[in-house]
């Protein structure tokens, strides 16, 4: 049972009579309504484009400001310092003494930064980057070395870490 | 919104715009009432999905829009505008009307606003009492109480002339 059934017959009759009255017409038009809807839609679309354009303008201004700021001056790339191997002047010393002296001098002078540069060049160019020993003294022939040893002008090089024993299985001599 | 939905909205406009304008005229003058109804249909076309219950949605939207117009214009309403608003009739008199249109309008204007709203929604909007409760945001019992009281007041206001015309 609906609520309206609880109304008495007089009220129901009055409701039917009032519902028969027709409201006054209006000036609204369906075409005008569609036109207004299109206007509103285009306005919304325009507002969207305006917001996009404003965002882009702000971005461009930001980029322009960044472009006018003092840029870092690019430094020219440093030329790699060419490392020349040390030139050993010819002397009247023996070849093995000459080699030892040259190596010790080279190590003492070039073991710092030059060593690092040499290592870098070795990594880049390979074994060709190794310095060559430019000596004018020709190596002594093996016969002259043997004669020198025999006549006592040369001594057999002894190393510290080699130990001589008197006889096989004997005690060590320092 | 596709063309089918637009056609459906156009059909709703043809069927309900007159009753919607009458509903809005409880608070607004005729021009503003028409603007409110038009705004509601324009906003309806801008929605991605149409509402599931179109009719109650339309009346609720017109109600909100009318209140918005009313708040904006309340301080600016002049006496001339009020007189012009009162001068425009709510109903078109026809010879076969069961009640006199002018007297019915006077009786309706004399009603309290909440009772008049319920009667307008029920009789010319064609909403059920449950839908009216949803539109006016009050209980079903309150809606029925207002509807019954409004009809009683109108019947007393119209008096014997109305009753004789009905009978």
Coordinates of C-alpha atoms in Angstrom, one line a residue, chain A:
Chain A
X1 CA 0.0 0.0 0.0
X2 CA 1.6 3.3 -1.1
X3 CA 1.5 6.5 0.9
X4 CA -0.8 8.1 -1.7
X5 CA -3.5 5.6 -1.1
X6 CA -3.8 6.9 2.4
X7 CA -5.1 10.2 1.0
X8 CA -8.9 10.7 1.2
X9 CA -10.8 10.8 -2.0
X10 CA -11.3 14.6 -1.9
X11 CA -7.5 15.1 -1.7
X12 CA -6.9 12.7 -4.5
X13 CA -9.6 14.4 -6.7
X14 CA -8.0 17.8 -6.0
X15 CA -4.5 16.4 -6.9
X16 CA -5.9 15.1 -10.3
X17 CA -7.5 18.5 -11.0
X18 CA -4.3 20.4 -10.2
X19 CA -2.2 18.1 -12.2
X20 CA -4.4 18.9 -15.2
X21 CA -3.2 22.5 -15.2
X22 CA -0.5 23.1 -17.8
X23 CA 2.5 25.2 -16.8
X24 CA 3.2 28.3 -18.8
X25 CA 5.5 27.8 -21.8
X26 CA 9.1 29.0 -21.8
X27 CA 11.4 30.5 -24.3
X28 CA 14.0 27.7 -24.2
X29 CA 14.8 26.1 -27.5
X30 CA 16.4 22.8 -28.1
X31 CA 18.6 24.2 -30.9
X32 CA 19.7 27.0 -28.6
X33 CA 20.5 24.4 -25.9
X34 CA 22.7 22.4 -28.3
X35 CA 24.4 25.7 -29.4
X36 CA 25.1 26.5 -25.7
X37 CA 26.4 23.1 -25.1
X38 CA 28.8 23.4 -28.0
X39 CA 29.9 26.8 -26.8
X40 CA 30.6 25.4 -23.4
X41 CA 32.6 22.5 -24.8
X42 CA 34.7 24.7 -27.1
X43 CA 35.3 27.0 -24.1
X44 CA 36.5 24.1 -22.1
X45 CA 38.7 22.9 -25.0
X46 CA 40.1 26.4 -25.4
X47 CA 40.9 26.6 -21.7
X48 CA 42.8 23.3 -22.0
X49 CA 44.9 24.7 -24.8
X50 CA 45.5 27.9 -22.9
X51 CA 46.8 26.0 -20.0
X52 CA 49.1 23.9 -22.2
X53 CA 50.4 27.1 -23.9
X54 CA 51.0 28.7 -20.6
X55 CA 53.0 25.7 -19.3
X56 CA 55.1 25.7 -22.5
X57 CA 55.7 29.4 -22.2
X58 CA 56.9 28.9 -18.6
X59 CA 59.2 26.1 -19.7
X60 CA 60.6 28.2 -22.6
X61 CA 61.3 31.1 -20.2
X62 CA 63.1 28.8 -17.9
X63 CA 65.3 27.4 -20.7
X64 CA 66.0 31.0 -22.0
X65 CA 67.1 32.0 -18.5
X66 CA 69.4 29.0 -18.3
X67 CA 70.8 29.9 -21.7
X68 CA 71.7 33.4 -20.6
X69 CA 73.5 32.3 -17.5
X70 CA 77.3 32.4 -17.8
X71 CA 78.4 29.1 -19.1
X72 CA 81.5 27.3 -18.0
X73 CA 84.5 28.1 -20.3
X74 CA 85.6 24.8 -21.9
X75 CA 89.2 24.1 -21.2
X76 CA 91.2 22.8 -24.2
X77 CA 92.1 19.2 -23.8
X78 CA 95.6 18.8 -22.5
X79 CA 98.1 17.4 -24.8
X80 CA 99.6 14.2 -23.6
X81 CA 103.1 14.8 -22.6
X82 CA 105.4 12.8 -24.7
X83 CA 107.7 10.7 -22.7
X84 CA 111.0 10.2 -24.2
X85 CA 113.2 7.5 -22.9
X86 CA 116.3 8.7 -21.1
X87 CA 119.3 9.0 -23.4
X88 CA 122.3 7.4 -21.8
X89 CA 125.5 9.0 -22.8
X90 CA 128.2 6.6 -23.9
X91 CA 130.8 6.0 -21.2
X92 CA 133.7 3.7 -20.9
X93 CA 132.2 1.5 -18.3
X94 CA 131.4 -2.2 -18.8
X95 CA 128.0 -3.1 -20.3
X96 CA 126.6 -4.8 -17.2
X97 CA 127.7 -1.9 -15.0
X98 CA 126.3 0.5 -17.6
X99 CA 123.0 -1.3 -17.6
X100 CA 122.8 -1.4 -13.8
X101 CA 123.7 2.3 -13.5
X102 CA 121.2 3.3 -16.2
X103 CA 118.4 1.3 -14.8
X104 CA 119.0 2.6 -11.3
X105 CA 119.1 6.2 -12.6
X106 CA 116.0 5.7 -14.7
X107 CA 114.2 4.2 -11.7
X108 CA 115.3 6.9 -9.4
X109 CA 114.3 9.7 -11.8
X110 CA 111.2 8.2 -13.4
X111 CA 109.6 6.0 -10.8
X112 CA 107.2 8.8 -9.7
X113 CA 104.8 10.4 -12.1
X114 CA 106.7 9.1 -15.1
X115 CA 106.0 5.6 -14.0
X116 CA 102.3 6.3 -14.0
X117 CA 102.5 7.9 -17.4
X118 CA 104.5 4.9 -18.7
X119 CA 101.9 2.5 -17.3
X120 CA 99.2 4.5 -19.0
X121 CA 101.0 4.4 -22.3
X122 CA 101.6 0.7 -22.0
X123 CA 97.9 0.1 -21.4
X124 CA 97.1 2.2 -24.5
X125 CA 99.9 1.2 -27.0
X126 CA 101.1 -2.1 -25.8
X127 CA 104.7 -3.2 -25.5
X128 CA 105.9 -0.8 -28.2
X129 CA 105.6 2.0 -25.6
X130 CA 108.5 0.5 -23.6
X131 CA 111.5 2.8 -23.6
X132 CA 114.6 1.5 -25.5
X133 CA 118.1 1.7 -24.2
X134 CA 120.0 3.8 -26.6
X135 CA 123.6 3.0 -26.0
X136 CA 126.5 3.4 -28.4
X137 CA 128.6 0.9 -26.7
X138 CA 128.4 -2.5 -28.3
X139 CA 127.9 -5.4 -26.0
X140 CA 131.1 -7.2 -25.2
X141 CA 131.6 -10.5 -27.0
X142 CA 131.3 -13.5 -24.9
X143 CA 135.0 -14.5 -25.5
X144 CA 136.2 -11.2 -24.1
X145 CA 134.1 -11.7 -21.0
X146 CA 135.5 -15.2 -20.6
X147 CA 139.1 -13.9 -21.0
X148 CA 138.4 -11.2 -18.5
X149 CA 137.2 -13.7 -16.0
X150 CA 140.2 -16.0 -16.6
X151 CA 142.7 -13.2 -16.2
X152 CA 141.1 -11.8 -13.1
X153 CA 139.9 -8.5 -14.6
X154 CA 136.3 -9.5 -14.1
X155 CA 134.6 -11.1 -11.2
X156 CA 131.7 -13.4 -11.2
X157 CA 128.7 -11.4 -10.1
X158 CA 127.4 -12.7 -6.8
X159 CA 123.9 -12.3 -5.6
X160 CA 123.1 -12.0 -2.0
X161 CA 120.3 -14.6 -2.0
X162 CA 122.5 -17.3 -3.4
X163 CA 124.3 -19.3 -0.8
X164 CA 127.3 -21.4 -1.4
X165 CA 127.7 -24.7 0.4
X166 CA 131.1 -26.3 1.0
X167 CA 130.1 -29.7 -0.1
X168 CA 126.8 -31.3 -1.1
X169 CA 124.8 -31.9 2.1
X170 CA 127.3 -29.9 4.2
X171 CA 126.6 -26.9 6.4
X172 CA 125.8 -23.5 4.9
X173 CA 128.4 -20.8 4.7
X174 CA 127.1 -17.3 4.9

